[in-house]
Amino acid sequence: MARSLTRPESSGRPTAAPSPAGYVLGLLFVGNLLNFYDRALPSVVLEPIKEEFGLDDTQVGILASAFVLVAALAGVPLGRLADRVPRAAVAGWGLFVWSAFTAAGGALTSFWGFFGSRVGVGVGEASYAPATGSLLSDLYPSERRSRAHSLFMLGFPIGTLLAFLTAGGLAVAFDSWRAPFLIAAVPGFAVALLVLRIREPRRGAAEPGAADGAADGAADGAPDHRPPADRPAAGPARSRDSVPGGRRGSTLRALLKVRSMYGMLLAFAGYNFAAYAIGTFLTPVLQRYHGLSLVGAGLVGGIVVGLTGLVGLVAGGRLLDRAARRSPEARVRVSAFCLLGAAAFSLAGLSAGRGALWQLVVFLSVGYLLGIVYLAAAVPVVSDVIRPEQRSGALGLLFAVGYLLGGAGGPVLVGMVSDALAGGAQSASLASAQGLRTALTVTVPLAFGVAAIGMLLAAGSVRGDREAMLAPAP
């Protein structure tokens, strides 16, 4: 009998059952919380960093984009690596690396040293999303994935919220903006060790016709010792070029033939543009334009991007899974309508004038809540249309394009527009405040709108792409 293309031949040794799905989800959530806590630290203490190094808003945007740019470039090869080796190893070592560089950011005293540390954080964090997205998709079936991924992505608002609530206070308590970076690295090392010990399900275990990898005890890459008559039916059939170790060009061409991926790439770029622009410049605009202190701006920012993000992901995951039970494209359309709402409400919030802080908090919070629902759809939609053994690479491509065009471009473009608008005002402080507020008001709603268009485009192809994914390969 021919050897399986997805498993090595049996060694005759018994294999341990995969780690429980709930435990894996909880542990990966904690790692994701630390991921976004470490990402948010420079944004919370941005004004002291800007003052120490003498930066303008364009330079601030470049600094904020440094790790995003590197994460985009590193995401594709690291995603492909996670399609070939245990995903827990890729995610765990990535967590260890970014924690080490986070600590380095608090220890190095030169600007270029700090800049280099953020680049290192980007390399480490680039490994996490592709590897964990693929792993979770093998623990939960399609109709439960939005909820599972929304719980995983709670690390985004909770980690960001904790950063906004604690980083400013730690900086004040220790009289240094560097203190939060050193403290944040400690739990990262501990969680990395636990992630490295995860026992994975086999790839494709949660697809129709495949055994539940969390229940059947078949670990990722492990041989199946049951008699052939007792084994479950195989999942989606694989062609030679779609298996790990196949030709790179063929794999990339296979991904690019999935029509809904083009809409998903546009949507991810638009969403990341808006999210990173808000994450980078919300605290500065609250300080400059609305006159809040560092701690006060951190508290308000925590409400806008933390509490509302938490609500949006929890509610969004349930809503999207309910839609997915109706049809594959329903989940995509619901997320598109949420992004349209995010564009309208963020415009109303960011256009708030001085003395109308309540308007910014209320409307931008609702806009952020609606926008973050998209994150509960992104990975499940990709998992619906991409074969299991290609998912990490596909997610790496998605994150690479999204981070390059959106995550890296957002802060830089907003900073450039801010500086350009500030050049025409008489008062330097007034120019800086007004320029940044106007830049955010113009770019953020537009980016949410672009993301909505991308999801609407993807909705038209999802059903056919999923049917093609589940069909036997020629």
PDB file of C-alpha atoms in Angstrom, residues 30-254:
ATOM      1  CA  VAL A  30      -2.690  33.900  26.646  1.00  0.00           C
ATOM      2  CA  GLY A  31       0.155  33.984  24.136  1.00  0.00           C
ATOM      3  CA  ASN A  32      -1.913  36.192  21.849  1.00  0.00           C
ATOM      4  CA  LEU A  33      -2.703  38.514  24.758  1.00  0.00           C
ATOM      5  CA  LEU A  34       1.031  38.939  25.356  1.00  0.00           C
ATOM      6  CA  ASN A  35       1.468  39.430  21.608  1.00  0.00           C
ATOM      7  CA  PHE A  36      -0.807  42.464  21.528  1.00  0.00           C
ATOM      8  CA  TYR A  37       0.321  43.769  24.908  1.00  0.00           C
ATOM      9  CA  ASP A  38       3.873  43.938  23.600  1.00  0.00           C
ATOM     10  CA  ARG A  39       2.700  45.486  20.322  1.00  0.00           C
ATOM     11  CA  ALA A  40       0.783  48.235  22.094  1.00  0.00           C
ATOM     12  CA  LEU A  41       3.513  49.307  24.515  1.00  0.00           C
ATOM     13  CA  PRO A  42       5.220  51.875  22.226  1.00  0.00           C
ATOM     14  CA  SER A  43       1.860  53.469  21.360  1.00  0.00           C
ATOM     15  CA  VAL A  44       0.939  54.040  25.010  1.00  0.00           C
ATOM     16  CA  VAL A  45       4.245  55.715  25.899  1.00  0.00           C
ATOM     17  CA  LEU A  46       4.726  57.262  22.460  1.00  0.00           C
ATOM     18  CA  GLU A  47       4.959  60.878  23.599  1.00  0.00           C
ATOM     19  CA  PRO A  48       7.902  60.229  26.023  1.00  0.00           C
ATOM     20  CA  ILE A  49       9.646  58.165  23.317  1.00  0.00           C
ATOM     21  CA  LYS A  50       9.081  60.936  20.774  1.00  0.00           C
ATOM     22  CA  GLU A  51      10.484  63.535  23.178  1.00  0.00           C
ATOM     23  CA  GLU A  52      13.574  61.507  24.132  1.00  0.00           C
ATOM     24  CA  PHE A  53      14.578  60.759  20.549  1.00  0.00           C
ATOM     25  CA  GLY A  54      13.342  64.045  19.003  1.00  0.00           C
ATOM     26  CA  LEU A  55      10.976  62.484  16.443  1.00  0.00           C
ATOM     27  CA  ASP A  56       8.259  64.004  14.248  1.00  0.00           C
ATOM     28  CA  ASP A  57       5.011  62.183  13.404  1.00  0.00           C
ATOM     29  CA  THR A  58       6.385  60.715  10.171  1.00  0.00           C
ATOM     30  CA  GLN A  59       9.317  59.204  12.060  1.00  0.00           C
ATOM     31  CA  VAL A  60       6.915  57.965  14.722  1.00  0.00           C
ATOM     32  CA  GLY A  61       4.898  56.264  12.004  1.00  0.00           C
ATOM     33  CA  ILE A  62       8.031  54.621  10.595  1.00  0.00           C
ATOM     34  CA  LEU A  63       8.984  53.399  14.074  1.00  0.00           C
ATOM     35  CA  ALA A  64       5.505  51.984  14.626  1.00  0.00           C
ATOM     36  CA  SER A  65       5.638  50.268  11.245  1.00  0.00           C
ATOM     37  CA  ALA A  66       9.089  48.743  11.692  1.00  0.00           C
ATOM     38  CA  PHE A  67       7.980  45.546  13.346  1.00  0.00           C
ATOM     39  CA  VAL A  68       4.854  45.328  11.153  1.00  0.00           C
ATOM     40  CA  LEU A  69       6.925  45.501   7.978  1.00  0.00           C
ATOM     41  CA  VAL A  70       9.300  42.812   9.153  1.00  0.00           C
ATOM     42  CA  ALA A  71       6.378  40.685  10.349  1.00  0.00           C
ATOM     43  CA  ALA A  72       4.893  40.912   6.863  1.00  0.00           C
ATOM     44  CA  LEU A  73       8.102  39.824   5.168  1.00  0.00           C
ATOM     45  CA  ALA A  74       8.805  37.051   7.661  1.00  0.00           C
ATOM     46  CA  GLY A  75       5.208  35.804   7.779  1.00  0.00           C
ATOM     47  CA  VAL A  76       5.275  33.979   4.425  1.00  0.00           C
ATOM     48  CA  PRO A  77       8.360  31.769   5.027  1.00  0.00           C
ATOM     49  CA  LEU A  78       7.371  31.185   8.651  1.00  0.00           C
ATOM     50  CA  GLY A  79       3.862  30.241   7.547  1.00  0.00           C
ATOM     51  CA  ARG A  80       5.305  27.783   5.023  1.00  0.00           C
ATOM     52  CA  LEU A  81       7.561  26.415   7.771  1.00  0.00           C
ATOM     53  CA  ALA A  82       4.498  25.780   9.949  1.00  0.00           C
ATOM     54  CA  ASP A  83       3.041  23.685   7.105  1.00  0.00           C
ATOM     55  CA  ARG A  84       6.082  21.387   7.346  1.00  0.00           C
ATOM     56  CA  VAL A  85       6.982  21.147  11.042  1.00  0.00           C
ATOM     57  CA  PRO A  86       4.904  21.083  14.262  1.00  0.00           C
ATOM     58  CA  ARG A  87       2.996  24.330  14.528  1.00  0.00           C
ATOM     59  CA  ALA A  88       3.423  24.496  18.296  1.00  0.00           C
ATOM     60  CA  ALA A  89       7.199  24.641  17.808  1.00  0.00           C
ATOM     61  CA  VAL A  90       6.931  27.579  15.390  1.00  0.00           C
ATOM     62  CA  ALA A  91       4.521  29.473  17.671  1.00  0.00           C
ATOM     63  CA  GLY A  92       6.418  28.714  20.887  1.00  0.00           C
ATOM     64  CA  TRP A  93       9.846  29.729  19.638  1.00  0.00           C
ATOM     65  CA  GLY A  94       8.325  32.820  18.054  1.00  0.00           C
ATOM     66  CA  LEU A  95       6.854  33.831  21.411  1.00  0.00           C
ATOM     67  CA  PHE A  96      10.238  33.317  23.074  1.00  0.00           C
ATOM     68  CA  VAL A  97      11.994  35.469  20.460  1.00  0.00           C
ATOM     69  CA  TRP A  98       9.576  38.393  20.583  1.00  0.00           C
ATOM     70  CA  SER A  99       9.645  38.398  24.409  1.00  0.00           C
ATOM     71  CA  ALA A 100      13.431  38.613  24.359  1.00  0.00           C
ATOM     72  CA  PHE A 101      13.362  41.555  21.941  1.00  0.00           C
ATOM     73  CA  THR A 102      10.657  43.288  23.977  1.00  0.00           C
ATOM     74  CA  ALA A 103      13.010  43.216  26.956  1.00  0.00           C
ATOM     75  CA  ALA A 104      15.829  44.474  24.731  1.00  0.00           C
ATOM     76  CA  GLY A 105      13.685  47.494  23.823  1.00  0.00           C
ATOM     77  CA  GLY A 106      13.635  48.499  27.459  1.00  0.00           C
ATOM     78  CA  ALA A 107      17.359  47.924  27.962  1.00  0.00           C
ATOM     79  CA  LEU A 108      18.893  49.531  24.855  1.00  0.00           C
ATOM     80  CA  THR A 109      19.387  53.289  25.147  1.00  0.00           C
ATOM     81  CA  SER A 110      19.950  54.451  21.563  1.00  0.00           C
ATOM     82  CA  PHE A 111      17.202  55.103  19.021  1.00  0.00           C
ATOM     83  CA  TRP A 112      18.609  52.594  16.560  1.00  0.00           C
ATOM     84  CA  GLY A 113      18.866  50.007  19.317  1.00  0.00           C
ATOM     85  CA  PHE A 114      15.206  50.541  20.155  1.00  0.00           C
ATOM     86  CA  PHE A 115      14.323  50.469  16.458  1.00  0.00           C
ATOM     87  CA  GLY A 116      16.169  47.176  16.059  1.00  0.00           C
ATOM     88  CA  SER A 117      14.338  45.695  19.017  1.00  0.00           C
ATOM     89  CA  ARG A 118      10.985  46.426  17.375  1.00  0.00           C
ATOM     90  CA  VAL A 119      12.224  44.728  14.206  1.00  0.00           C
ATOM     91  CA  GLY A 120      13.078  41.679  16.309  1.00  0.00           C
ATOM     92  CA  VAL A 121       9.633  41.722  17.901  1.00  0.00           C
ATOM     93  CA  GLY A 122       8.176  41.671  14.391  1.00  0.00           C
ATOM     94  CA  VAL A 123      10.148  38.565  13.421  1.00  0.00           C
ATOM     95  CA  GLY A 124       8.979  36.687  16.497  1.00  0.00           C
ATOM     96  CA  GLU A 125       5.346  37.696  16.212  1.00  0.00           C
ATOM     97  CA  ALA A 126       5.242  36.842  12.492  1.00  0.00           C
ATOM     98  CA  SER A 127       5.312  33.161  13.390  1.00  0.00           C
ATOM     99  CA  TYR A 128       2.382  33.166  15.771  1.00  0.00           C
ATOM    100  CA  ALA A 129      -0.764  33.913  13.764  1.00  0.00           C
ATOM    101  CA  PRO A 130      -0.171  31.553  10.792  1.00  0.00           C
ATOM    102  CA  ALA A 131       0.827  28.634  13.020  1.00  0.00           C
ATOM    103  CA  THR A 132      -1.926  29.087  15.607  1.00  0.00           C
ATOM    104  CA  GLY A 133      -4.610  29.823  12.994  1.00  0.00           C
ATOM    105  CA  SER A 134      -3.910  26.510  11.256  1.00  0.00           C
ATOM    106  CA  LEU A 135      -3.722  24.639  14.565  1.00  0.00           C
ATOM    107  CA  LEU A 136      -7.064  25.939  15.844  1.00  0.00           C
ATOM    108  CA  SER A 137      -8.738  25.153  12.532  1.00  0.00           C
ATOM    109  CA  ASP A 138      -7.856  21.480  13.090  1.00  0.00           C
ATOM    110  CA  LEU A 139      -9.427  21.550  16.558  1.00  0.00           C
ATOM    111  CA  TYR A 140     -12.807  23.048  15.596  1.00  0.00           C
ATOM    112  CA  PRO A 141     -15.119  22.393  12.593  1.00  0.00           C
ATOM    113  CA  SER A 142     -16.125  25.189  10.241  1.00  0.00           C
ATOM    114  CA  GLU A 143     -19.411  26.031  11.972  1.00  0.00           C
ATOM    115  CA  ARG A 144     -17.584  26.554  15.310  1.00  0.00           C
ATOM    116  CA  ARG A 145     -14.451  28.282  14.074  1.00  0.00           C
ATOM    117  CA  SER A 146     -15.596  31.900  14.296  1.00  0.00           C
ATOM    118  CA  ARG A 147     -16.382  31.515  17.975  1.00  0.00           C
ATOM    119  CA  ALA A 148     -13.103  29.685  18.654  1.00  0.00           C
ATOM    120  CA  HIS A 149     -11.063  32.257  16.745  1.00  0.00           C
ATOM    121  CA  SER A 150     -12.973  35.127  18.343  1.00  0.00           C
ATOM    122  CA  LEU A 151     -12.013  33.751  21.768  1.00  0.00           C
ATOM    123  CA  PHE A 152      -8.410  33.437  20.595  1.00  0.00           C
ATOM    124  CA  MET A 153      -8.501  36.971  19.198  1.00  0.00           C
ATOM    125  CA  LEU A 154      -9.741  38.304  22.547  1.00  0.00           C
ATOM    126  CA  GLY A 155      -6.017  38.554  23.162  1.00  0.00           C
ATOM    127  CA  PHE A 156      -6.119  41.615  20.887  1.00  0.00           C
ATOM    128  CA  PRO A 157      -8.523  43.833  22.892  1.00  0.00           C
ATOM    129  CA  ILE A 158      -7.604  42.440  26.308  1.00  0.00           C
ATOM    130  CA  GLY A 159      -3.862  42.684  25.673  1.00  0.00           C
ATOM    131  CA  THR A 160      -4.268  46.163  24.243  1.00  0.00           C
ATOM    132  CA  LEU A 161      -6.541  47.173  27.129  1.00  0.00           C
ATOM    133  CA  LEU A 162      -4.038  45.954  29.697  1.00  0.00           C
ATOM    134  CA  ALA A 163      -1.265  47.852  27.929  1.00  0.00           C
ATOM    135  CA  PHE A 164      -3.283  51.073  27.908  1.00  0.00           C
ATOM    136  CA  LEU A 165      -4.275  50.623  31.568  1.00  0.00           C
ATOM    137  CA  THR A 166      -0.876  49.614  32.951  1.00  0.00           C
ATOM    138  CA  ALA A 167       1.962  50.887  30.740  1.00  0.00           C
ATOM    139  CA  GLY A 168       1.440  54.564  31.545  1.00  0.00           C
ATOM    140  CA  GLY A 169       1.183  53.846  35.264  1.00  0.00           C
ATOM    141  CA  LEU A 170       4.313  51.685  35.213  1.00  0.00           C
ATOM    142  CA  ALA A 171       6.220  54.373  33.328  1.00  0.00           C
ATOM    143  CA  VAL A 172       5.176  56.979  35.912  1.00  0.00           C
ATOM    144  CA  ALA A 173       5.853  54.675  38.879  1.00  0.00           C
ATOM    145  CA  PHE A 174       9.355  53.797  37.697  1.00  0.00           C
ATOM    146  CA  ASP A 175       9.951  57.250  36.186  1.00  0.00           C
ATOM    147  CA  SER A 176      10.911  55.641  32.888  1.00  0.00           C
ATOM    148  CA  TRP A 177       9.011  54.615  29.771  1.00  0.00           C
ATOM    149  CA  ARG A 178      11.353  51.634  29.513  1.00  0.00           C
ATOM    150  CA  ALA A 179      10.039  49.819  32.595  1.00  0.00           C
ATOM    151  CA  PRO A 180       6.935  48.295  30.936  1.00  0.00           C
ATOM    152  CA  PHE A 181       9.084  46.666  28.230  1.00  0.00           C
ATOM    153  CA  LEU A 182      11.277  44.879  30.771  1.00  0.00           C
ATOM    154  CA  ILE A 183       8.333  43.710  32.869  1.00  0.00           C
ATOM    155  CA  ALA A 184       6.291  42.473  29.892  1.00  0.00           C
ATOM    156  CA  ALA A 185       8.954  39.992  28.772  1.00  0.00           C
ATOM    157  CA  VAL A 186       8.809  37.811  31.902  1.00  0.00           C
ATOM    158  CA  PRO A 187       5.437  36.066  31.362  1.00  0.00           C
ATOM    159  CA  GLY A 188       6.266  35.619  27.690  1.00  0.00           C
ATOM    160  CA  PHE A 189       9.124  33.248  28.461  1.00  0.00           C
ATOM    161  CA  ALA A 190       6.916  31.123  30.747  1.00  0.00           C
ATOM    162  CA  VAL A 191       4.053  30.835  28.244  1.00  0.00           C
ATOM    163  CA  ALA A 192       6.479  29.979  25.425  1.00  0.00           C
ATOM    164  CA  LEU A 193       7.625  26.883  27.326  1.00  0.00           C
ATOM    165  CA  LEU A 194       4.020  25.700  27.708  1.00  0.00           C
ATOM    166  CA  VAL A 195       3.208  26.289  24.027  1.00  0.00           C
ATOM    167  CA  LEU A 196       6.204  24.174  23.018  1.00  0.00           C
ATOM    168  CA  ARG A 197       4.685  21.238  24.939  1.00  0.00           C
ATOM    169  CA  ILE A 198       1.350  21.226  23.048  1.00  0.00           C
ATOM    170  CA  ARG A 199       0.469  17.898  21.382  1.00  0.00           C
ATOM    171  CA  GLU A 200      -1.189  18.720  18.054  1.00  0.00           C
ATOM    172  CA  PRO A 201      -4.078  17.063  16.199  1.00  0.00           C
ATOM    173  CA  ARG A 202      -3.386  15.790  12.712  1.00  0.00           C
ATOM    174  CA  ARG A 203      -3.941  18.235   9.878  1.00  0.00           C
ATOM    175  CA  GLY A 204      -7.445  18.284   8.460  1.00  0.00           C
ATOM    176  CA  ALA A 205      -8.890  16.486  11.494  1.00  0.00           C
ATOM    177  CA  ALA A 206     -11.890  18.833  11.762  1.00  0.00           C
ATOM    178  CA  GLU A 207     -12.955  18.728   8.097  1.00  0.00           C
ATOM    179  CA  PRO A 208     -16.066  16.824   6.922  1.00  0.00           C
ATOM    180  CA  GLY A 209     -15.269  13.113   6.561  1.00  0.00           C
ATOM    181  CA  ALA A 210     -12.225  13.265   8.835  1.00  0.00           C
ATOM    182  CA  ALA A 211     -11.972  12.131  12.424  1.00  0.00           C
ATOM    183  CA  ASP A 212     -12.048  14.770  15.128  1.00  0.00           C
ATOM    184  CA  GLY A 213      -8.371  15.327  15.837  1.00  0.00           C
ATOM    185  CA  ALA A 214      -9.143  16.412  19.405  1.00  0.00           C
ATOM    186  CA  ALA A 215     -10.965  13.153  20.135  1.00  0.00           C
ATOM    187  CA  ASP A 216      -9.402  10.360  18.114  1.00  0.00           C
ATOM    188  CA  GLY A 217      -5.952  10.655  19.561  1.00  0.00           C
ATOM    189  CA  ALA A 218      -4.158  11.033  16.233  1.00  0.00           C
ATOM    190  CA  ALA A 219      -1.504  13.655  16.788  1.00  0.00           C
ATOM    191  CA  ASP A 220      -0.241  15.872  13.997  1.00  0.00           C
ATOM    192  CA  GLY A 221       2.131  13.874  11.840  1.00  0.00           C
ATOM    193  CA  ALA A 222       1.619  10.726  13.978  1.00  0.00           C
ATOM    194  CA  PRO A 223       0.915   7.310  12.470  1.00  0.00           C
ATOM    195  CA  ASP A 224      -2.554   5.756  12.876  1.00  0.00           C
ATOM    196  CA  HIS A 225      -2.206   2.291  14.455  1.00  0.00           C
ATOM    197  CA  ARG A 226      -5.832   1.228  14.010  1.00  0.00           C
ATOM    198  CA  PRO A 227      -6.707  -1.464  11.464  1.00  0.00           C
ATOM    199  CA  PRO A 228      -7.654   0.010   8.066  1.00  0.00           C
ATOM    200  CA  ALA A 229     -11.291  -1.049   8.474  1.00  0.00           C
ATOM    201  CA  ASP A 230     -11.576   0.933  11.723  1.00  0.00           C
ATOM    202  CA  ARG A 231     -10.031   4.158  10.411  1.00  0.00           C
ATOM    203  CA  PRO A 232     -12.285   7.091   9.525  1.00  0.00           C
ATOM    204  CA  ALA A 233     -12.711   8.257   5.982  1.00  0.00           C
ATOM    205  CA  ALA A 234      -9.971  10.552   4.784  1.00  0.00           C
ATOM    206  CA  GLY A 235     -10.511  14.304   4.679  1.00  0.00           C
ATOM    207  CA  PRO A 236      -9.988  16.498   1.616  1.00  0.00           C
ATOM    208  CA  ALA A 237      -7.876  14.715  -0.968  1.00  0.00           C
ATOM    209  CA  ARG A 238      -4.392  16.061  -1.623  1.00  0.00           C
ATOM    210  CA  SER A 239      -2.505  16.406  -4.826  1.00  0.00           C
ATOM    211  CA  ARG A 240       1.258  16.006  -4.950  1.00  0.00           C
ATOM    212  CA  ASP A 241       1.846  19.732  -5.219  1.00  0.00           C
ATOM    213  CA  SER A 242      -0.420  20.601  -2.298  1.00  0.00           C
ATOM    214  CA  VAL A 243       1.328  18.539   0.348  1.00  0.00           C
ATOM    215  CA  PRO A 244       4.062  19.859   2.608  1.00  0.00           C
ATOM    216  CA  GLY A 245       7.337  19.607   0.811  1.00  0.00           C
ATOM    217  CA  GLY A 246       5.748  20.073  -2.625  1.00  0.00           C
ATOM    218  CA  ARG A 247       7.032  22.566  -5.149  1.00  0.00           C
ATOM    219  CA  ARG A 248       6.896  26.145  -3.856  1.00  0.00           C
ATOM    220  CA  GLY A 249       5.750  27.685  -7.097  1.00  0.00           C
ATOM    221  CA  SER A 250       2.926  25.154  -7.433  1.00  0.00           C
ATOM    222  CA  THR A 251       1.761  25.860  -3.879  1.00  0.00           C
ATOM    223  CA  LEU A 252       1.670  29.613  -4.446  1.00  0.00           C
ATOM    224  CA  ARG A 253      -0.135  29.178  -7.752  1.00  0.00           C
ATOM    225  CA  ALA A 254      -2.682  26.960  -6.018  1.00  0.00           C
TER     226      ALA A 254
END
